[in-house]
Tab-separated table of C-alpha atoms and ligand atoms in Angstrom:
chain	number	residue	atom	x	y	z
V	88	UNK	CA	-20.287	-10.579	-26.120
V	89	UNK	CA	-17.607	-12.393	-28.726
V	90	UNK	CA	-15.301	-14.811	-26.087
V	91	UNK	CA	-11.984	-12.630	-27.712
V	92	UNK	CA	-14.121	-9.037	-26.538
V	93	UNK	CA	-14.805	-11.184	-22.468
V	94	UNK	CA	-11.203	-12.290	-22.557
V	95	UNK	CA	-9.658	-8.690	-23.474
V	96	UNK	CA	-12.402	-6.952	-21.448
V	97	UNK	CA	-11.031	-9.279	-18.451
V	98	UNK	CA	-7.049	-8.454	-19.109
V	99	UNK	CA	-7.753	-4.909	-19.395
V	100	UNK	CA	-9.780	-5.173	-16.333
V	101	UNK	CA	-7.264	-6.751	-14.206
V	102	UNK	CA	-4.426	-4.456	-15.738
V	103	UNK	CA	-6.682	-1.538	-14.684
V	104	UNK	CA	-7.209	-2.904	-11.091
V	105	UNK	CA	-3.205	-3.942	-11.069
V	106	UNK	CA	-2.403	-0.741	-11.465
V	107	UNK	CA	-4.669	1.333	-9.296
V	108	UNK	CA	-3.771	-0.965	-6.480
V	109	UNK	CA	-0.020	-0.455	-7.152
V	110	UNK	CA	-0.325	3.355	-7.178
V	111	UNK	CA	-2.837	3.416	-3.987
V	112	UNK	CA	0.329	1.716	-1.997
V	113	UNK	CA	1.707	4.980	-2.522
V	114	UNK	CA	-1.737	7.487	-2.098
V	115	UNK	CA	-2.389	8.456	1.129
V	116	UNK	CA	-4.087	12.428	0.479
V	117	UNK	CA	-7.554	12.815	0.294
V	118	UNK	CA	-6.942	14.010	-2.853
V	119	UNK	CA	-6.182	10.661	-4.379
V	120	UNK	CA	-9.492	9.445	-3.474
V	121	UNK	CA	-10.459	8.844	-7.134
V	122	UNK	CA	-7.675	5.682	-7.179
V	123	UNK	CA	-9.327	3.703	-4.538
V	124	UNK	CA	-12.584	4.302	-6.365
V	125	UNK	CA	-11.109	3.186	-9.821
V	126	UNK	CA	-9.947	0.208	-7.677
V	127	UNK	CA	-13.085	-0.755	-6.407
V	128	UNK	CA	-14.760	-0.504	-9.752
V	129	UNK	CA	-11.642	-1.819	-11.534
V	130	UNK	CA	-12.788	-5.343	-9.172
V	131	UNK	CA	-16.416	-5.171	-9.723
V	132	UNK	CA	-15.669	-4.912	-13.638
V	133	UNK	CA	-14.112	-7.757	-13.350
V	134	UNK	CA	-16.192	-9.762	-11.375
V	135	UNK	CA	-19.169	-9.033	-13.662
V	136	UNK	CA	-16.654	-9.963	-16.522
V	137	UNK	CA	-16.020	-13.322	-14.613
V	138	UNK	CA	-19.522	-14.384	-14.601
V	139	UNK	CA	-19.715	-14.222	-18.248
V	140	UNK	CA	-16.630	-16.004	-18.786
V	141	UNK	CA	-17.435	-18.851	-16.360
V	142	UNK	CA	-20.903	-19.031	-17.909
V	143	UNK	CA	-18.384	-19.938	-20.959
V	144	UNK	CA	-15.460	-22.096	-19.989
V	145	UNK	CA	-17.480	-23.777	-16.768
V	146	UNK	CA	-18.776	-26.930	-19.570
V	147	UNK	CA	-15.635	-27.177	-20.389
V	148	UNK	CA	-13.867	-27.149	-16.681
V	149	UNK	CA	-16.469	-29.921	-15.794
V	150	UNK	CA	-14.880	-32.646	-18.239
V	151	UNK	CA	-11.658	-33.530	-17.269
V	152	UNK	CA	-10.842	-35.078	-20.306
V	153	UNK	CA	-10.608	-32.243	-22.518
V	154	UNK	CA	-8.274	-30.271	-20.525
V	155	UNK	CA	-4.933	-29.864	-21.727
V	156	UNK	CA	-1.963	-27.281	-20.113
V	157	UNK	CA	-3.481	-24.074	-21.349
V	158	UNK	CA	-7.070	-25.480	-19.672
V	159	UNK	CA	-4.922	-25.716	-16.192
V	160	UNK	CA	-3.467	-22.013	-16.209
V	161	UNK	CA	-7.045	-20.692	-16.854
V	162	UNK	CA	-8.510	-22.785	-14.460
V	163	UNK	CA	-6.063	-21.593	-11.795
V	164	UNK	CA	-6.045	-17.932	-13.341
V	165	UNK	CA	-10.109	-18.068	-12.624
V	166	UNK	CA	-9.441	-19.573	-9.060
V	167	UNK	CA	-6.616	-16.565	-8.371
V	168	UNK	CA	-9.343	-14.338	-10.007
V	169	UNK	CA	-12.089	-15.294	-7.662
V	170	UNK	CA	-9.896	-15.123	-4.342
V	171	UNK	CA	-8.612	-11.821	-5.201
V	172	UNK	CA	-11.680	-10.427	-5.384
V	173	UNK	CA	-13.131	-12.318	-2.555
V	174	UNK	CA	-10.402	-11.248	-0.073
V	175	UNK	CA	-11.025	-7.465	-1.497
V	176	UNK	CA	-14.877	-7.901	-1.054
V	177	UNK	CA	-15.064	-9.251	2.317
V	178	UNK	CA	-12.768	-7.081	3.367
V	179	UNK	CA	-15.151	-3.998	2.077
V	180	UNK	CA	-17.809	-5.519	3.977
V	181	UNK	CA	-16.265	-5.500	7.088
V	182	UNK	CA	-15.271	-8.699	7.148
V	183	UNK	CA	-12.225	-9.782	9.398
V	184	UNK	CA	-10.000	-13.045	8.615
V	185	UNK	CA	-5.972	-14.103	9.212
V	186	UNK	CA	-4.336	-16.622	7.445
V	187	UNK	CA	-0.667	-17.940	8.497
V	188	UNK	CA	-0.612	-15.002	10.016
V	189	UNK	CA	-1.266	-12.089	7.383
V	190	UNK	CA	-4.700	-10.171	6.843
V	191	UNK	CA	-6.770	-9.924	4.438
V	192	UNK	CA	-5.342	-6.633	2.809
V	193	UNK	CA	-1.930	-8.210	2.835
V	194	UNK	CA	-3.501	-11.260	0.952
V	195	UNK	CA	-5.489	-9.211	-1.441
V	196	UNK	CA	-2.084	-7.544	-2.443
V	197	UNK	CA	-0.419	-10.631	-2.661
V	198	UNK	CA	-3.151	-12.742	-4.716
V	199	UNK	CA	-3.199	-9.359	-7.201
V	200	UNK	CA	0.252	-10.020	-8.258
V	201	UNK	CA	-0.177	-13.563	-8.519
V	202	UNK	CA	-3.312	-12.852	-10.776
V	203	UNK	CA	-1.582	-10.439	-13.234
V	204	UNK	CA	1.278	-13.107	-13.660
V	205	UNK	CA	-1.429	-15.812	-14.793
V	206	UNK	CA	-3.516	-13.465	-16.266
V	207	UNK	CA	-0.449	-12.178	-18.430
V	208	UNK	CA	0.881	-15.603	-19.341
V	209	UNK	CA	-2.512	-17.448	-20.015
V	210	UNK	CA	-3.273	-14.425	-22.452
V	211	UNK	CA	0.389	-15.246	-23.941
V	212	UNK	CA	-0.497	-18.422	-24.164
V	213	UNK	CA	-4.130	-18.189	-25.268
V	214	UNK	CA	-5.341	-14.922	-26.593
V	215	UNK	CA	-6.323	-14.455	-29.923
V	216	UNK	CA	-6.096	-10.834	-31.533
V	217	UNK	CA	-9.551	-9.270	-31.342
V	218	UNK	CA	-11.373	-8.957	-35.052
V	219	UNK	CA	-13.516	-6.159	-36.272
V	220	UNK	CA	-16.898	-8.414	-35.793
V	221	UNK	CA	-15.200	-8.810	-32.178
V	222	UNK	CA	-15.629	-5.323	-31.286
V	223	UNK	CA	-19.137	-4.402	-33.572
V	224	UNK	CA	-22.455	-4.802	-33.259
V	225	UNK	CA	-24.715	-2.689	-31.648
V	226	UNK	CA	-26.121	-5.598	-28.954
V	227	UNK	CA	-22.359	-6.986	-28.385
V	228	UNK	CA	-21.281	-3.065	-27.701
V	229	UNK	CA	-24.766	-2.608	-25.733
V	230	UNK	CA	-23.224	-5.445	-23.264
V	231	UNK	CA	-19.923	-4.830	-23.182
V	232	UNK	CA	-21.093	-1.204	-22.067
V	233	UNK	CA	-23.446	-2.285	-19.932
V	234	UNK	CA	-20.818	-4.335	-18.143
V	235	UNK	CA	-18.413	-1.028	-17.627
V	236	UNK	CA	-21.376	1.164	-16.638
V	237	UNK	CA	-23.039	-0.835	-14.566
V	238	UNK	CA	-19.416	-1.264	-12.262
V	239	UNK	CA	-18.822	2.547	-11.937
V	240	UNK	CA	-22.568	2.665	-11.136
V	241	UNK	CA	-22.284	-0.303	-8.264
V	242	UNK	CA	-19.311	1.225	-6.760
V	243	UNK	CA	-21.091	4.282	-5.837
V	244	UNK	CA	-23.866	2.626	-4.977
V	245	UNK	CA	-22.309	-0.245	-2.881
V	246	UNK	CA	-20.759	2.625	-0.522
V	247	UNK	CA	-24.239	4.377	-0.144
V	248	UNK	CA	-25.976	0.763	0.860
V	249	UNK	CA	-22.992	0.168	3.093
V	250	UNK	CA	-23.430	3.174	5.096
V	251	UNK	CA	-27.507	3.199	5.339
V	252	UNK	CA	-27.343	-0.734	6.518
V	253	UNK	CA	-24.746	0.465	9.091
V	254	UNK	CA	-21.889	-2.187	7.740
V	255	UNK	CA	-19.754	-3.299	9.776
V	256	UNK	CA	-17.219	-2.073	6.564
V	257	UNK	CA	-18.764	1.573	6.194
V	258	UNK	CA	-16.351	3.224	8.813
V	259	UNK	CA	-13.121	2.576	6.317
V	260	UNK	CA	-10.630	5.179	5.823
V	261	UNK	CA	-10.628	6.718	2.029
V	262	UNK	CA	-7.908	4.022	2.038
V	263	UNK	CA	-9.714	1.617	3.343
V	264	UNK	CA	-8.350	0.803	6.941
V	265	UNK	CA	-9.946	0.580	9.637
V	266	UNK	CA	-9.401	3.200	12.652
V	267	UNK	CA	-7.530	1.491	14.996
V	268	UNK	CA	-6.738	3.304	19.054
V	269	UNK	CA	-6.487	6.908	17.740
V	270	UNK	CA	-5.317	9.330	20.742
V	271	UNK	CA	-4.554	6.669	22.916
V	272	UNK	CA	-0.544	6.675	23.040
V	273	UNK	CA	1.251	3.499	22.195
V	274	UNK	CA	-2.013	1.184	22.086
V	275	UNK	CA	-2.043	1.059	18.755
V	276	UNK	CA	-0.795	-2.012	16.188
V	277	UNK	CA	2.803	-2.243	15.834
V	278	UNK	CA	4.120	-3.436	12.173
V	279	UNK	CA	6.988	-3.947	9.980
V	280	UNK	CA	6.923	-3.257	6.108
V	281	UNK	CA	8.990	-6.790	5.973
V	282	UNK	CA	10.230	-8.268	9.364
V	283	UNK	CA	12.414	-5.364	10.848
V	284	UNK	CA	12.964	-6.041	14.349
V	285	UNK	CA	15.751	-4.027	16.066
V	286	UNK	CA	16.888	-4.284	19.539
V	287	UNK	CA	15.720	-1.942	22.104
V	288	UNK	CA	17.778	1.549	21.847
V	289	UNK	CA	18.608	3.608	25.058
V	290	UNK	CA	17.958	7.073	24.655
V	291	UNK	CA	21.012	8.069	26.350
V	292	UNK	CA	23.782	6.437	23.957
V	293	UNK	CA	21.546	7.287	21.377
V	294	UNK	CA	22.079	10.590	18.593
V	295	UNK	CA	20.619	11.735	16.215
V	296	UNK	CA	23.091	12.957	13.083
V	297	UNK	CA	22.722	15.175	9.634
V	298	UNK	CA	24.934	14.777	7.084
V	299	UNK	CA	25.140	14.938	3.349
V	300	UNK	CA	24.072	18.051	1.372
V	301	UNK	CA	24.611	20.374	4.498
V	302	UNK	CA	27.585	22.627	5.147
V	303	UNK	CA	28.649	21.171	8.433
V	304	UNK	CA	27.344	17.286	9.676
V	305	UNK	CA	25.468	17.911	13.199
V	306	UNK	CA	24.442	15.961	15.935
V	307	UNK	CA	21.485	15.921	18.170
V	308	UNK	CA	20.765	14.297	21.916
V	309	UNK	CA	17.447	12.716	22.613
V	310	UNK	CA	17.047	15.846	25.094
V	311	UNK	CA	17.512	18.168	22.449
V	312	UNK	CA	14.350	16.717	20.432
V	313	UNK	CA	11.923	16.449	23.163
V	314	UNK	CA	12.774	19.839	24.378
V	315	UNK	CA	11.426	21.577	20.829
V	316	UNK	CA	8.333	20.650	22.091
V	317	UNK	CA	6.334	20.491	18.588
V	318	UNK	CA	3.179	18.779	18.100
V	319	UNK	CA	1.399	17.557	15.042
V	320	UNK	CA	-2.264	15.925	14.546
V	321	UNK	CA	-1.814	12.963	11.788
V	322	UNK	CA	-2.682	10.087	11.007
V	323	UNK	CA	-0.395	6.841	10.529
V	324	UNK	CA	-2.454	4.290	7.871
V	325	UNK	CA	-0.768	1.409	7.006
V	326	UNK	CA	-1.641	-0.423	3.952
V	327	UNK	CA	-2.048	-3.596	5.425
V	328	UNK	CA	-5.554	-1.536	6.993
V	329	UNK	CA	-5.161	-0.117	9.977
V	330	UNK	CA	-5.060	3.987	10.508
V	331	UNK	CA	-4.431	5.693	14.069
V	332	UNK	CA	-5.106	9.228	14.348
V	333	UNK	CA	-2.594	10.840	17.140
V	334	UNK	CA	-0.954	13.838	18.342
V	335	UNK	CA	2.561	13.508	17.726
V	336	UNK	CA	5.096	15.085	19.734
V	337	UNK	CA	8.982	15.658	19.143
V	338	UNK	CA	10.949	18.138	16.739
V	339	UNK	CA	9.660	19.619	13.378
V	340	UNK	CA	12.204	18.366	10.440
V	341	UNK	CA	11.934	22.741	9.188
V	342	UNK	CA	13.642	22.980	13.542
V	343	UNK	CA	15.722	20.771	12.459
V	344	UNK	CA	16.958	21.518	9.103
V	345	UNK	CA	17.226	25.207	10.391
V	346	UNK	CA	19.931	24.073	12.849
V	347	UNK	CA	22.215	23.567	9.882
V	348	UNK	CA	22.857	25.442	7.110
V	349	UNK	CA	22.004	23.674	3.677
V	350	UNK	CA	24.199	23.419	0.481
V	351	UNK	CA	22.554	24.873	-2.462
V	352	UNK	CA	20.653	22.039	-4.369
V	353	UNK	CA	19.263	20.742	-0.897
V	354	UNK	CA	16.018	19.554	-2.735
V	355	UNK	CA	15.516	16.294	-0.717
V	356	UNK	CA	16.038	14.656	2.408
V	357	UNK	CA	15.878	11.324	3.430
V	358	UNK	CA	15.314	9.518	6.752
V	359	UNK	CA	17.323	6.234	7.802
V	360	UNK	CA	16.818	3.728	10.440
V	361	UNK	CA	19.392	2.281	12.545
V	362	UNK	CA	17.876	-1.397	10.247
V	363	UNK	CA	18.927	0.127	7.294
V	364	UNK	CA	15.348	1.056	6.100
V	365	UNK	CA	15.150	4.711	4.657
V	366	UNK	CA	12.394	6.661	3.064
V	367	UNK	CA	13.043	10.808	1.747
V	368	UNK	CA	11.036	13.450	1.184
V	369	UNK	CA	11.494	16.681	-0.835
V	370	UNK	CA	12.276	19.443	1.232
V	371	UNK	CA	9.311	21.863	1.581
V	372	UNK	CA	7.341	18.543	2.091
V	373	UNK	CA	10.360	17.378	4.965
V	374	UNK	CA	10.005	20.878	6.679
V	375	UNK	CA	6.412	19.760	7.376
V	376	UNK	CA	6.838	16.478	8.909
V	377	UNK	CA	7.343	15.887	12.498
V	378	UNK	CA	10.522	13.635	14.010
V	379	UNK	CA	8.738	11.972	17.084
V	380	UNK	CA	9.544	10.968	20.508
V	381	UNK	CA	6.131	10.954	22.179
V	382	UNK	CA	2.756	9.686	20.655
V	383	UNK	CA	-0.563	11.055	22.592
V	384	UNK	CA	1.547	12.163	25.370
V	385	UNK	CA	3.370	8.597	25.791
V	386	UNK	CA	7.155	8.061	25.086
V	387	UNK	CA	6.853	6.279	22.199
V	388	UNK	CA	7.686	2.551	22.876
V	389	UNK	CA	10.285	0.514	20.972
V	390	UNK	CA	7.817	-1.257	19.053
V	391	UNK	CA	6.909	2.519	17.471
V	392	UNK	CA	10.076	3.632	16.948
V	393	UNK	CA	11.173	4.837	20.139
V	394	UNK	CA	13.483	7.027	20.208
V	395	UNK	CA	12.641	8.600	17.333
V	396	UNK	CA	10.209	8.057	14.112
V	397	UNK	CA	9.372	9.958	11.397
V	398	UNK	CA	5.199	11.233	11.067
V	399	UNK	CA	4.670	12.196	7.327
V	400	UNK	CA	1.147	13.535	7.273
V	401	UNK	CA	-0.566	12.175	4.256
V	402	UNK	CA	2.023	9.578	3.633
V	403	UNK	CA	1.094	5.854	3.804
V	404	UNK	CA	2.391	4.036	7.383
V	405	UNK	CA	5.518	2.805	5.671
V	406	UNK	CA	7.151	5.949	4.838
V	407	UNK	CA	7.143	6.530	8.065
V	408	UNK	CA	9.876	5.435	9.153
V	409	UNK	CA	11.044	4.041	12.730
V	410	UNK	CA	14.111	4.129	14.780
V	411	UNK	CA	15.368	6.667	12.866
V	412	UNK	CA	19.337	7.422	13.384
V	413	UNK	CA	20.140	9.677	10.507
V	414	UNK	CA	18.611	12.920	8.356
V	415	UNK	CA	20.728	12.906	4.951
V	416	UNK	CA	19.633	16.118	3.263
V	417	UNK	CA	20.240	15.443	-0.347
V	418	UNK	CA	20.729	16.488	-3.959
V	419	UNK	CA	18.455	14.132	-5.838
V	420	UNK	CA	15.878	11.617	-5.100
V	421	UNK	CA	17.212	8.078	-4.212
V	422	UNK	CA	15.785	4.871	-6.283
V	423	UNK	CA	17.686	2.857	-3.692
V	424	UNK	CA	15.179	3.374	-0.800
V	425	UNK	CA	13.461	0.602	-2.522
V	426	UNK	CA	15.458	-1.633	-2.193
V	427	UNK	CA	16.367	-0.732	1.423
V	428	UNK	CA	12.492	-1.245	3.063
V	429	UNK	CA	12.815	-4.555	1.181
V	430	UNK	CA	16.325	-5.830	2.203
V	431	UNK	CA	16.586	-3.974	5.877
V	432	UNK	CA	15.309	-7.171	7.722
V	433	UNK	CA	18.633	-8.915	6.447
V	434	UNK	CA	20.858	-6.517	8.210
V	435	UNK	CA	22.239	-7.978	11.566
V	436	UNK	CA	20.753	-4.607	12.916
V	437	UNK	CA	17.267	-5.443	11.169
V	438	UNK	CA	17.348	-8.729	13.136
V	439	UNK	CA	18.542	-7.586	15.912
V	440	UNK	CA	21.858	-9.540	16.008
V	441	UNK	CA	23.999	-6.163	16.855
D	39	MTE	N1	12.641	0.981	10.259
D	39	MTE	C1	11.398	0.644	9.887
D	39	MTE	N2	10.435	1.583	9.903
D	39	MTE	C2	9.162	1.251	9.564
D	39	MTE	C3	8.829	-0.076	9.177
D	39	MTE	C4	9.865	-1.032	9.147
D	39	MTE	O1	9.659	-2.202	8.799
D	39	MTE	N3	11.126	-0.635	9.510
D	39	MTE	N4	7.526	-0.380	8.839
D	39	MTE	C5	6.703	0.713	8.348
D	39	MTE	C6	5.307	0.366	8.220
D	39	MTE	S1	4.883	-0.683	6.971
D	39	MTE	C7	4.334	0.969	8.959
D	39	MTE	S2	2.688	0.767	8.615
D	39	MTE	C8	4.686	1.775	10.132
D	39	MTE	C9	4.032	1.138	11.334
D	39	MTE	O2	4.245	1.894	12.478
D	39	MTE	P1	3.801	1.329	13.893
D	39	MTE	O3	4.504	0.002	14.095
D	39	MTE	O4	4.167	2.351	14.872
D	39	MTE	O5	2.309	1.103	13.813
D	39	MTE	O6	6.066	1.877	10.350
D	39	MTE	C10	6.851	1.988	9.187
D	39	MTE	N5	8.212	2.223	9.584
D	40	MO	MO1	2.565	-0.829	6.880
């Protein structure tokens, strides 16, 4: 293959694998299997891409004396390129490993970023438009195809080996995390998306309130959301790779929302924690979802949420959100939420300073 077809073969690679891993942040249905497998194969791509461009650019990397500024960013680009996909592949295999405290998932996600930065600046930089005798010839095609073929073939493949050797990797989640204490009450990991970390709320002063796109605000008591008694099977699976199966216990949010009556337009509602942190829902999807107080039978402890966190089947572990203090039924979607699981942690209440 041409260098200009490896180096636009490698951008559109890691483009391909940027944004597959951005959108599997947000998958978490069964149906959206087919982006963790474009993810996968989006990585080996470019690892088989790699190995021709090293073959290339490793002479060059080995004398010093010819590098100049461009040689640096490539160098580190194909440094960036080789941890990302190291952290992804050892994690595949089973592999276990922290660093300063974060895992390898939370790495992985970190390093992608970083590489799609480089990768988009060194190709600024560097990249030269691609020519017609860049992209012809029947043995230069025959490769390049090769290259694409042969990753959607070793993806498959990979998972098969996996599971007949009995990897230590094979028991992943579609989403890749690892089962972690399922029906076993509070055992299981405790996170934050950032750093929230509320103090302890007593049950008693505590109420729950709905507001917003409803015709009059309402209140509820903690005793008032245990006693619904509703219980759902589902499974929290946070993308920094852990999933917990568990039967949830607490108050539907349909209970809930039919203890008010809604102003027309009620299309979505949204769910905010005492830190600030907020995720919504539209409503026939809200109706479905469980407010919790009790996890496997336990109370749920303050680390979970206690007293009350959303469960959003299907939903990935940070929409479900914790220490929840108020249901705003609402009009339209809200772009701020964004924001808010990102900025929460700076609220006195997100530190726990109030
Ligand atoms: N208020 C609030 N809710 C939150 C978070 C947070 O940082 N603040 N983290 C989310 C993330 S990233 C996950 S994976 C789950 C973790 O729930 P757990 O601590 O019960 O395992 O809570 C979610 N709810
Ligand atoms: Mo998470």
């Amino acid at each position: 293959m041409s260098p200009r077809l490896i180096d636009w073969s490698l951008a559109l690679a890691c483009a391909l694998a940027f944004v597959t891993g951005i959108v599997s942040l947000v998958s978490g249905h069964p149906e959206e299997w087919l982006i963790f497998a474009a993810h996968g194969a989006a990585g080996l791509w470019l690892a088989l891409l790699l190995w021709g461009k090293l073959r290339r650019v490793l002479p060059r990397l080995a004398r010093p004396r010819l590098w100049d500024r461009r040689t640096v960013l490539g160098a580190l680009a194909v440094v960036i390129v080789a941890l990302a996909l190291g952290t992804g592949i050892v994690w595949v295999v089973g592999g276990t490993l922290y660093f300063l405290d974060w895992g390898l998932l939370n790495w992985h996600i970190l390093l992608g970023f970083a590489l799609t930065v480089l990768i988009a600046s060194h190709m600024l930089a560097r990249a030269k438009p691609l020519r017609r005798r860049d992209v012809s010839g029947r043995r230069q095609m025959l490769r390049g195809g090769l290259l694409l073929g042969g990753a959607m073939v070793l993806w498959p493949a990979q998972q098969v080996i996996e599971r007949v050797v009995d990897a230590p990797g094979s028991h992943r989640r579609f989403t890749g995390s690892r089962e972690a204490e399922s029906y076993a009450g509070n055992a299981f990991p405790a996170t934050s998306w950032v750093a929230d970390a509320p103090r302890p709320i007593s049950p008693t002063d505590w109420r729950l309130r709905i507001d917003s796109a409803v015709a009059v605000p309402r209140t509820f008591s903690y005793d008032e959301m245990t006693a619904a008694g509703d219980e759902l099977v589902a499974t929290l699976d946070c993308t920094g790779g852990f999933c917990s199966a568990q039967r949830w216990g607490g108050m539907r949010v349909g209970r809930l929302l039919d203890g008010v009556a809604l102003m027309p337009g009620a299309a979505w509602v949204s769910f905010l924690s005492v830190t600030g942190y907020r995720w919504s829902l539209p409503l026939e999807e809200a109706r479905a979802a469980l407010l919790a107080t009790h996890v496997s039978g336990e109370p749920l402890s303050h680390d979970h949420g206690a007293p009350l966190r959303l469960v959003a089947p299907d939903r990935r572990g940070f929409q479900w959100v914790k220490w929840v203090v108020r249901v705003e039924v609402r009009t339209l979607p809200d772009p701020g939420e964004l924001i808010a699981i990102h900025s929460s942690s700076l609220t006195p209440e997100g530190r726990g300073e109030r």
